[in-house]
Every structure is written in C-alpha cells, then in structure tokens.
Amino acid sequence: MEPLAVHPGRCSGPRARVFAVLLSMALCTAMLFLLQLKFLKPRVSSFYTFEVKDAKGRPVSLEKFKGKEVTLVANVASDCQLTDRNYLALQELHREFGPFHFSVLAFPCNQFGEAEPRPSKEVASFVRSNYGVTFPVFHKIKILGPEAEPAFRFLVDSSKKEPRWNFWKYLVNPEGQVVRSWRPEEPIEAIRPEIADLIRQMIIKKREDL
C-alpha cells in the first residue's frame, strides 16, 4: 500500500487565510490613520485665529487684535437684570484702557433667559444710545449647543468655564490665549488689575522687541 502523499498547500491554506486577514486589517488601520492626518483639523491655539461677523453681518478677522491688544470678551444681552450695571462697567473699562492697548468685544446672545430678542443691528444701536458704548458689538451668536460660535467655543474650551447666564467675561492676552474668566456678578474692581497687568506686560515686550 502506497503512503499518502503530503500536500503542503492544503496544510498551509488556513494559515495563509489568517495572514491575509491580518494583513488587510493592518492596511485598513494604516489608511484610516493617514486619512485622519490629512483631514483632521489642527488644534487652534489662539482666539485671534477666528473670523466672526459684525453687527451688519460682514466678516471680521480677529487677527487684527493679535499682538496689539488685550481683549475682554463678553456675551451680552439687552433685557437682563444685569444689563445696566455690566454695560456701564464694560464701557468704563474700554474708555480707561483703550483704544490702543485694550478693547471690549461684545457678542449678543439670546440663549439665557431670552434676554436678547433684538436683531444684531438693533442691539448695536440700542447700546450706543443707552450706554454710550464705543467698543465693537458683533453679530448675535449662539454659545450653547451644536451651533455654538467657534470663536466663543474656543474661549469656553480654553477656560473650562461655560457661561450660565449673560455677561460672562473672558480676558484674552495679545497672543490669543484666555487668561481669566469672570461671572457676571463679579465687580469691575476684580477685573481692572488683571487688565492693567496684561497691558503692562505687552508694552514692556513691545519695547524689548524694538
């Protein structure tokens, strides 16, 4: 009786299939990684990278503030119990430290108590006539949810402080990083020294760079 012939191909078949599956998985993983590198957005490190809209809906690049000014960014509203006190305080800071080294940047929002029902252009007109506001008032935005304004979302993510009401404030240095944040009820006296210190640092740096 002749011995049974040995067929290497039959014995190695399952191993080959396992190897092919593993190889396919490795290639798919590598392709997904490369696609992520190509399409994944780089981490934004500066508030001044963003573009927003002014009260008339025109695009405004925040790049113009980079390296030149300290900014205090606030979500504002016209029909809130905190409106009078906060708008007057913001204008006082803007007048005291501006216009060359500091600016308040106001973003109307209607998500807190529906306290900003006006269209953006009416908001700008209202605060000018009632509070003498001279700082920029931008287009009305959303702060919460999937439609949140990316520029304001950057402030929230950087500070880990999400607004719970109108007139939260974020202090941003000339490089575009968030330095401090304040709740709406905190007094102007708590904010003023921080602004003055950042402006002093900015002026010293500019002199050293000359």
PDB file of C-alpha atoms in Angstrom:
ATOM      1  CA  MET A   1       0.000   0.000   0.000  1.00  0.00           C
ATOM      2  CA  GLU A   2       1.491   3.307  -1.025  1.00  0.00           C
ATOM      3  CA  PRO A   3       1.873   6.024   1.632  1.00  0.00           C
ATOM      4  CA  LEU A   4      -0.464   9.009   1.397  1.00  0.00           C
ATOM      5  CA  ALA A   5       1.070  11.965  -0.406  1.00  0.00           C
ATOM      6  CA  VAL A   6       1.623  15.123   1.629  1.00  0.00           C
ATOM      7  CA  HIS A   7       0.230  18.350   0.093  1.00  0.00           C
ATOM      8  CA  PRO A   8       1.823  21.414   1.715  1.00  0.00           C
ATOM      9  CA  GLY A   9      -0.676  23.751   0.060  1.00  0.00           C
ATOM     10  CA  ARG A  10      -3.610  22.142   1.800  1.00  0.00           C
ATOM     11  CA  CYS A  11      -1.917  22.255   5.223  1.00  0.00           C
ATOM     12  CA  SER A  12      -0.868  25.914   4.857  1.00  0.00           C
ATOM     13  CA  GLY A  13      -4.218  27.124   3.469  1.00  0.00           C
ATOM     14  CA  PRO A  14      -5.840  28.189   6.780  1.00  0.00           C
ATOM     15  CA  ARG A  15      -2.656  29.908   7.919  1.00  0.00           C
ATOM     16  CA  ALA A  16      -2.464  31.815   4.653  1.00  0.00           C
ATOM     17  CA  ARG A  17      -6.049  32.976   5.033  1.00  0.00           C
ATOM     18  CA  VAL A  18      -5.415  34.165   8.615  1.00  0.00           C
ATOM     19  CA  PHE A  19      -2.310  36.018   7.462  1.00  0.00           C
ATOM     20  CA  ALA A  20      -4.259  37.655   4.630  1.00  0.00           C
ATOM     21  CA  VAL A  21      -6.977  38.817   7.052  1.00  0.00           C
ATOM     22  CA  LEU A  22      -4.415  40.267   9.476  1.00  0.00           C
ATOM     23  CA  LEU A  23      -2.599  41.991   6.647  1.00  0.00           C
ATOM     24  CA  SER A  24      -5.856  43.520   5.373  1.00  0.00           C
ATOM     25  CA  MET A  25      -6.684  44.788   8.868  1.00  0.00           C
ATOM     26  CA  ALA A  26      -3.248  46.347   9.222  1.00  0.00           C
ATOM     27  CA  LEU A  27      -3.558  48.067   5.843  1.00  0.00           C
ATOM     28  CA  CYS A  28      -7.032  49.414   6.685  1.00  0.00           C
ATOM     29  CA  THR A  29      -5.767  50.780  10.006  1.00  0.00           C
ATOM     30  CA  ALA A  30      -2.852  52.466   8.280  1.00  0.00           C
ATOM     31  CA  MET A  31      -5.149  54.014   5.660  1.00  0.00           C
ATOM     32  CA  LEU A  32      -7.518  55.353   8.331  1.00  0.00           C
ATOM     33  CA  PHE A  33      -4.587  56.875  10.192  1.00  0.00           C
ATOM     34  CA  LEU A  34      -3.333  58.586   7.038  1.00  0.00           C
ATOM     35  CA  LEU A  35      -6.807  59.927   6.284  1.00  0.00           C
ATOM     36  CA  GLN A  36      -7.031  61.361   9.795  1.00  0.00           C
ATOM     37  CA  LEU A  37      -3.690  63.102   9.335  1.00  0.00           C
ATOM     38  CA  LYS A  38      -4.918  64.578   6.054  1.00  0.00           C
ATOM     39  CA  PHE A  39      -8.370  65.749   7.115  1.00  0.00           C
ATOM     40  CA  LEU A  40      -8.116  66.227  10.870  1.00  0.00           C
ATOM     41  CA  LYS A  41      -8.159  69.934  11.668  1.00  0.00           C
ATOM     42  CA  PRO A  42      -5.141  71.206  13.585  1.00  0.00           C
ATOM     43  CA  ARG A  43      -5.712  72.331  17.153  1.00  0.00           C
ATOM     44  CA  VAL A  44      -6.415  76.052  17.281  1.00  0.00           C
ATOM     45  CA  SER A  45      -4.249  77.802  19.861  1.00  0.00           C
ATOM     46  CA  SER A  46      -5.376  81.427  19.526  1.00  0.00           C
ATOM     47  CA  PHE A  47      -8.680  83.265  19.781  1.00  0.00           C
ATOM     48  CA  TYR A  48      -7.431  85.650  17.117  1.00  0.00           C
ATOM     49  CA  THR A  49      -7.330  82.851  14.536  1.00  0.00           C
ATOM     50  CA  PHE A  50     -11.091  83.052  14.087  1.00  0.00           C
ATOM     51  CA  GLU A  51     -13.291  85.109  11.809  1.00  0.00           C
ATOM     52  CA  VAL A  52     -16.605  86.450  13.125  1.00  0.00           C
ATOM     53  CA  LYS A  53     -19.348  88.759  11.819  1.00  0.00           C
ATOM     54  CA  ASP A  54     -20.021  92.340  12.787  1.00  0.00           C
ATOM     55  CA  ALA A  55     -23.492  93.643  13.662  1.00  0.00           C
ATOM     56  CA  LYS A  56     -24.252  94.109   9.954  1.00  0.00           C
ATOM     57  CA  GLY A  57     -23.245  90.538   9.121  1.00  0.00           C
ATOM     58  CA  ARG A  58     -19.937  91.405   7.488  1.00  0.00           C
ATOM     59  CA  PRO A  59     -16.936  89.139   8.133  1.00  0.00           C
ATOM     60  CA  VAL A  60     -14.351  90.419  10.594  1.00  0.00           C
ATOM     61  CA  SER A  61     -10.983  88.752  11.175  1.00  0.00           C
ATOM     62  CA  LEU A  62      -9.907  88.792  14.819  1.00  0.00           C
ATOM     63  CA  GLU A  63      -6.326  88.624  13.574  1.00  0.00           C
ATOM     64  CA  LYS A  64      -6.153  92.419  13.774  1.00  0.00           C
ATOM     65  CA  PHE A  65      -6.020  92.201  17.583  1.00  0.00           C
ATOM     66  CA  LYS A  66      -3.151  89.709  17.698  1.00  0.00           C
ATOM     67  CA  GLY A  67      -0.011  91.093  19.284  1.00  0.00           C
ATOM     68  CA  LYS A  68      -1.575  94.552  19.543  1.00  0.00           C
ATOM     69  CA  GLU A  69      -4.300  94.467  22.168  1.00  0.00           C
ATOM     70  CA  VAL A  70      -5.603  92.813  25.285  1.00  0.00           C
ATOM     71  CA  THR A  71      -9.297  91.995  24.875  1.00  0.00           C
ATOM     72  CA  LEU A  72     -12.159  91.327  27.253  1.00  0.00           C
ATOM     73  CA  VAL A  73     -14.785  89.199  25.517  1.00  0.00           C
ATOM     74  CA  ALA A  74     -18.340  89.043  26.874  1.00  0.00           C
ATOM     75  CA  ASN A  75     -21.674  87.510  25.940  1.00  0.00           C
ATOM     76  CA  VAL A  76     -24.153  90.360  26.298  1.00  0.00           C
ATOM     77  CA  ALA A  77     -27.916  90.907  26.383  1.00  0.00           C
ATOM     78  CA  SER A  78     -30.166  93.977  26.371  1.00  0.00           C
ATOM     79  CA  ASP A  79     -33.124  92.836  28.512  1.00  0.00           C
ATOM     80  CA  CYS A  80     -31.410  91.304  31.532  1.00  0.00           C
ATOM     81  CA  GLN A  81     -31.435  92.406  35.153  1.00  0.00           C
ATOM     82  CA  LEU A  82     -27.650  92.674  34.853  1.00  0.00           C
ATOM     83  CA  THR A  83     -27.632  94.746  31.664  1.00  0.00           C
ATOM     84  CA  ASP A  84     -27.272  98.279  33.049  1.00  0.00           C
ATOM     85  CA  ARG A  85     -24.507  97.516  35.502  1.00  0.00           C
ATOM     86  CA  ASN A  86     -22.472  95.391  33.106  1.00  0.00           C
ATOM     87  CA  TYR A  87     -22.685  97.580  30.026  1.00  0.00           C
ATOM     88  CA  LEU A  88     -21.683 100.621  32.055  1.00  0.00           C
ATOM     89  CA  ALA A  89     -18.766  98.698  33.601  1.00  0.00           C
ATOM     90  CA  LEU A  90     -17.595  97.372  30.231  1.00  0.00           C
ATOM     91  CA  GLN A  91     -17.695 100.841  28.692  1.00  0.00           C
ATOM     92  CA  GLU A  92     -15.763 102.226  31.677  1.00  0.00           C
ATOM     93  CA  LEU A  93     -13.012  99.643  31.169  1.00  0.00           C
ATOM     94  CA  HIS A  94     -12.927 100.279  27.436  1.00  0.00           C
ATOM     95  CA  ARG A  95     -12.626 104.022  27.945  1.00  0.00           C
ATOM     96  CA  GLU A  96      -9.986 103.674  30.670  1.00  0.00           C
ATOM     97  CA  PHE A  97      -7.621 101.255  28.913  1.00  0.00           C
ATOM     98  CA  GLY A  98      -8.428 101.719  25.229  1.00  0.00           C
ATOM     99  CA  PRO A  99      -8.272 102.396  22.411  1.00  0.00           C
ATOM    100  CA  PHE A 100      -4.699 101.412  21.533  1.00  0.00           C
ATOM    101  CA  HIS A 101      -3.921  98.662  24.046  1.00  0.00           C
ATOM    102  CA  PHE A 102      -7.300  97.258  25.018  1.00  0.00           C
ATOM    103  CA  SER A 103     -10.777  96.562  23.660  1.00  0.00           C
ATOM    104  CA  VAL A 104     -14.010  95.039  24.907  1.00  0.00           C
ATOM    105  CA  LEU A 105     -15.558  92.644  22.370  1.00  0.00           C
ATOM    106  CA  ALA A 106     -19.295  92.067  22.866  1.00  0.00           C
ATOM    107  CA  PHE A 107     -21.251  89.130  21.442  1.00  0.00           C
ATOM    108  CA  PRO A 108     -25.037  89.347  21.867  1.00  0.00           C
ATOM    109  CA  CYS A 109     -26.736  86.049  22.729  1.00  0.00           C
ATOM    110  CA  ASN A 110     -30.401  85.143  23.292  1.00  0.00           C
ATOM    111  CA  GLN A 111     -29.878  81.735  24.924  1.00  0.00           C
ATOM    112  CA  PHE A 112     -30.009  82.905  28.539  1.00  0.00           C
ATOM    113  CA  GLY A 113     -33.499  83.898  29.604  1.00  0.00           C
ATOM    114  CA  GLU A 114     -34.240  85.059  26.030  1.00  0.00           C
ATOM    115  CA  ALA A 115     -32.812  88.386  27.147  1.00  0.00           C
ATOM    116  CA  GLU A 116     -31.580  89.459  23.685  1.00  0.00           C
ATOM    117  CA  PRO A 117     -34.565  89.336  21.289  1.00  0.00           C
ATOM    118  CA  ARG A 118     -33.336  92.215  19.096  1.00  0.00           C
ATOM    119  CA  PRO A 119     -31.626  91.730  15.711  1.00  0.00           C
ATOM    120  CA  SER A 120     -27.902  92.408  15.737  1.00  0.00           C
ATOM    121  CA  LYS A 121     -28.064  95.883  14.175  1.00  0.00           C
ATOM    122  CA  GLU A 122     -30.701  96.972  16.679  1.00  0.00           C
ATOM    123  CA  VAL A 123     -28.537  95.706  19.542  1.00  0.00           C
ATOM    124  CA  ALA A 124     -25.631  97.874  18.398  1.00  0.00           C
ATOM    125  CA  SER A 125     -27.866 100.916  18.085  1.00  0.00           C
ATOM    126  CA  PHE A 126     -29.548 100.259  21.440  1.00  0.00           C
ATOM    127  CA  VAL A 127     -26.316 100.029  23.446  1.00  0.00           C
ATOM    128  CA  ARG A 128     -24.821 103.083  21.766  1.00  0.00           C
ATOM    129  CA  SER A 129     -27.821 105.266  22.567  1.00  0.00           C
ATOM    130  CA  ASN A 130     -28.449 103.922  26.074  1.00  0.00           C
ATOM    131  CA  TYR A 131     -24.941 103.247  27.420  1.00  0.00           C
ATOM    132  CA  GLY A 132     -22.630 105.242  25.163  1.00  0.00           C
ATOM    133  CA  VAL A 133     -20.919 102.044  24.026  1.00  0.00           C
ATOM    134  CA  THR A 134     -17.917 102.601  21.776  1.00  0.00           C
ATOM    135  CA  PHE A 135     -16.500  99.060  21.763  1.00  0.00           C
ATOM    136  CA  PRO A 136     -17.304  96.528  18.986  1.00  0.00           C
ATOM    137  CA  VAL A 137     -20.658  94.765  19.199  1.00  0.00           C
ATOM    138  CA  PHE A 138     -20.705  91.750  16.908  1.00  0.00           C
ATOM    139  CA  HIS A 139     -23.403  89.667  15.273  1.00  0.00           C
ATOM    140  CA  LYS A 140     -25.763  87.802  17.596  1.00  0.00           C
ATOM    141  CA  ILE A 141     -24.472  84.285  18.206  1.00  0.00           C
ATOM    142  CA  LYS A 142     -25.242  81.022  19.941  1.00  0.00           C
ATOM    143  CA  ILE A 143     -22.936  79.872  22.711  1.00  0.00           C
ATOM    144  CA  LEU A 144     -24.527  76.579  23.726  1.00  0.00           C
ATOM    145  CA  GLY A 145     -25.229  73.517  21.606  1.00  0.00           C
ATOM    146  CA  PRO A 146     -24.016  72.302  18.208  1.00  0.00           C
ATOM    147  CA  GLU A 147     -24.468  75.726  16.571  1.00  0.00           C
ATOM    148  CA  ALA A 148     -22.196  77.480  19.059  1.00  0.00           C
ATOM    149  CA  GLU A 149     -19.960  80.179  17.563  1.00  0.00           C
ATOM    150  CA  PRO A 150     -16.490  78.585  17.117  1.00  0.00           C
ATOM    151  CA  ALA A 151     -14.656  81.670  18.397  1.00  0.00           C
ATOM    152  CA  PHE A 152     -16.664  81.703  21.611  1.00  0.00           C
ATOM    153  CA  ARG A 153     -16.440  77.919  21.935  1.00  0.00           C
ATOM    154  CA  PHE A 154     -12.666  78.365  21.942  1.00  0.00           C
ATOM    155  CA  LEU A 155     -12.951  80.645  24.982  1.00  0.00           C
ATOM    156  CA  VAL A 156     -15.154  78.140  26.794  1.00  0.00           C
ATOM    157  CA  ASP A 157     -12.939  75.160  25.997  1.00  0.00           C
ATOM    158  CA  SER A 158      -9.753  77.016  26.920  1.00  0.00           C
ATOM    159  CA  SER A 159     -11.037  78.277  30.256  1.00  0.00           C
ATOM    160  CA  LYS A 160     -13.204  75.242  31.104  1.00  0.00           C
ATOM    161  CA  LYS A 161     -15.828  77.823  32.107  1.00  0.00           C
ATOM    162  CA  GLU A 162     -19.094  77.739  30.204  1.00  0.00           C
ATOM    163  CA  PRO A 163     -21.429  80.719  30.584  1.00  0.00           C
ATOM    164  CA  ARG A 164     -24.509  80.027  32.670  1.00  0.00           C
ATOM    165  CA  TRP A 165     -26.003  83.465  32.161  1.00  0.00           C
ATOM    166  CA  ASN A 166     -25.467  86.757  30.346  1.00  0.00           C
ATOM    167  CA  PHE A 167     -22.289  88.829  30.736  1.00  0.00           C
ATOM    168  CA  TRP A 168     -19.665  86.171  31.384  1.00  0.00           C
ATOM    169  CA  LYS A 169     -16.288  87.700  30.630  1.00  0.00           C
ATOM    170  CA  TYR A 170     -13.056  86.223  29.264  1.00  0.00           C
ATOM    171  CA  LEU A 171      -9.736  88.064  29.382  1.00  0.00           C
ATOM    172  CA  VAL A 172      -7.576  87.286  26.345  1.00  0.00           C
ATOM    173  CA  ASN A 173      -3.896  88.189  26.075  1.00  0.00           C
ATOM    174  CA  PRO A 174      -2.268  89.629  22.902  1.00  0.00           C
ATOM    175  CA  GLU A 175      -1.343  86.123  21.743  1.00  0.00           C
ATOM    176  CA  GLY A 176      -4.966  84.992  21.858  1.00  0.00           C
ATOM    177  CA  GLN A 177      -4.902  82.784  24.965  1.00  0.00           C
ATOM    178  CA  VAL A 178      -7.532  83.013  27.678  1.00  0.00           C
ATOM    179  CA  VAL A 179      -6.004  84.274  30.924  1.00  0.00           C
ATOM    180  CA  ARG A 180      -9.000  84.610  33.244  1.00  0.00           C
ATOM    181  CA  SER A 181     -12.783  84.480  33.252  1.00  0.00           C
ATOM    182  CA  TRP A 182     -15.384  86.130  35.472  1.00  0.00           C
ATOM    183  CA  ARG A 183     -19.021  85.510  36.276  1.00  0.00           C
ATOM    184  CA  PRO A 184     -21.463  88.362  35.531  1.00  0.00           C
ATOM    185  CA  GLU A 185     -21.939  89.379  39.156  1.00  0.00           C
ATOM    186  CA  GLU A 186     -18.236  89.870  39.874  1.00  0.00           C
ATOM    187  CA  PRO A 187     -17.332  93.572  40.273  1.00  0.00           C
ATOM    188  CA  ILE A 188     -15.275  95.623  37.865  1.00  0.00           C
ATOM    189  CA  GLU A 189     -12.678  96.112  40.609  1.00  0.00           C
ATOM    190  CA  ALA A 190     -11.787  92.419  40.288  1.00  0.00           C
ATOM    191  CA  ILE A 191     -11.145  92.772  36.561  1.00  0.00           C
ATOM    192  CA  ARG A 192      -9.311  96.085  36.323  1.00  0.00           C
ATOM    193  CA  PRO A 193      -5.954  94.962  37.895  1.00  0.00           C
ATOM    194  CA  GLU A 194      -5.758  91.908  35.621  1.00  0.00           C
ATOM    195  CA  ILE A 195      -6.238  94.044  32.512  1.00  0.00           C
ATOM    196  CA  ALA A 196      -3.680  96.609  33.676  1.00  0.00           C
ATOM    197  CA  ASP A 197      -1.109  93.895  34.349  1.00  0.00           C
ATOM    198  CA  LEU A 198      -1.523  92.307  30.892  1.00  0.00           C
ATOM    199  CA  ILE A 199      -1.262  95.689  29.181  1.00  0.00           C
ATOM    200  CA  ARG A 200       1.896  96.489  31.142  1.00  0.00           C
ATOM    201  CA  GLN A 201       3.449  93.172  30.087  1.00  0.00           C
ATOM    202  CA  MET A 202       2.503  93.805  26.452  1.00  0.00           C
ATOM    203  CA  ILE A 203       4.052  97.289  26.427  1.00  0.00           C
ATOM    204  CA  ILE A 204       7.293  96.011  28.014  1.00  0.00           C
ATOM    205  CA  LYS A 205       7.514  93.231  25.424  1.00  0.00           C
ATOM    206  CA  LYS A 206       6.993  95.681  22.555  1.00  0.00           C
ATOM    207  CA  ARG A 207       9.798  97.899  23.856  1.00  0.00           C
ATOM    208  CA  GLU A 208      12.136  94.948  24.191  1.00  0.00           C
ATOM    209  CA  ASP A 209      11.389  93.878  20.617  1.00  0.00           C
ATOM    210  CA  LEU A 210      12.342  97.284  19.182  1.00  0.00           C
TER     211      LEU A 210
END
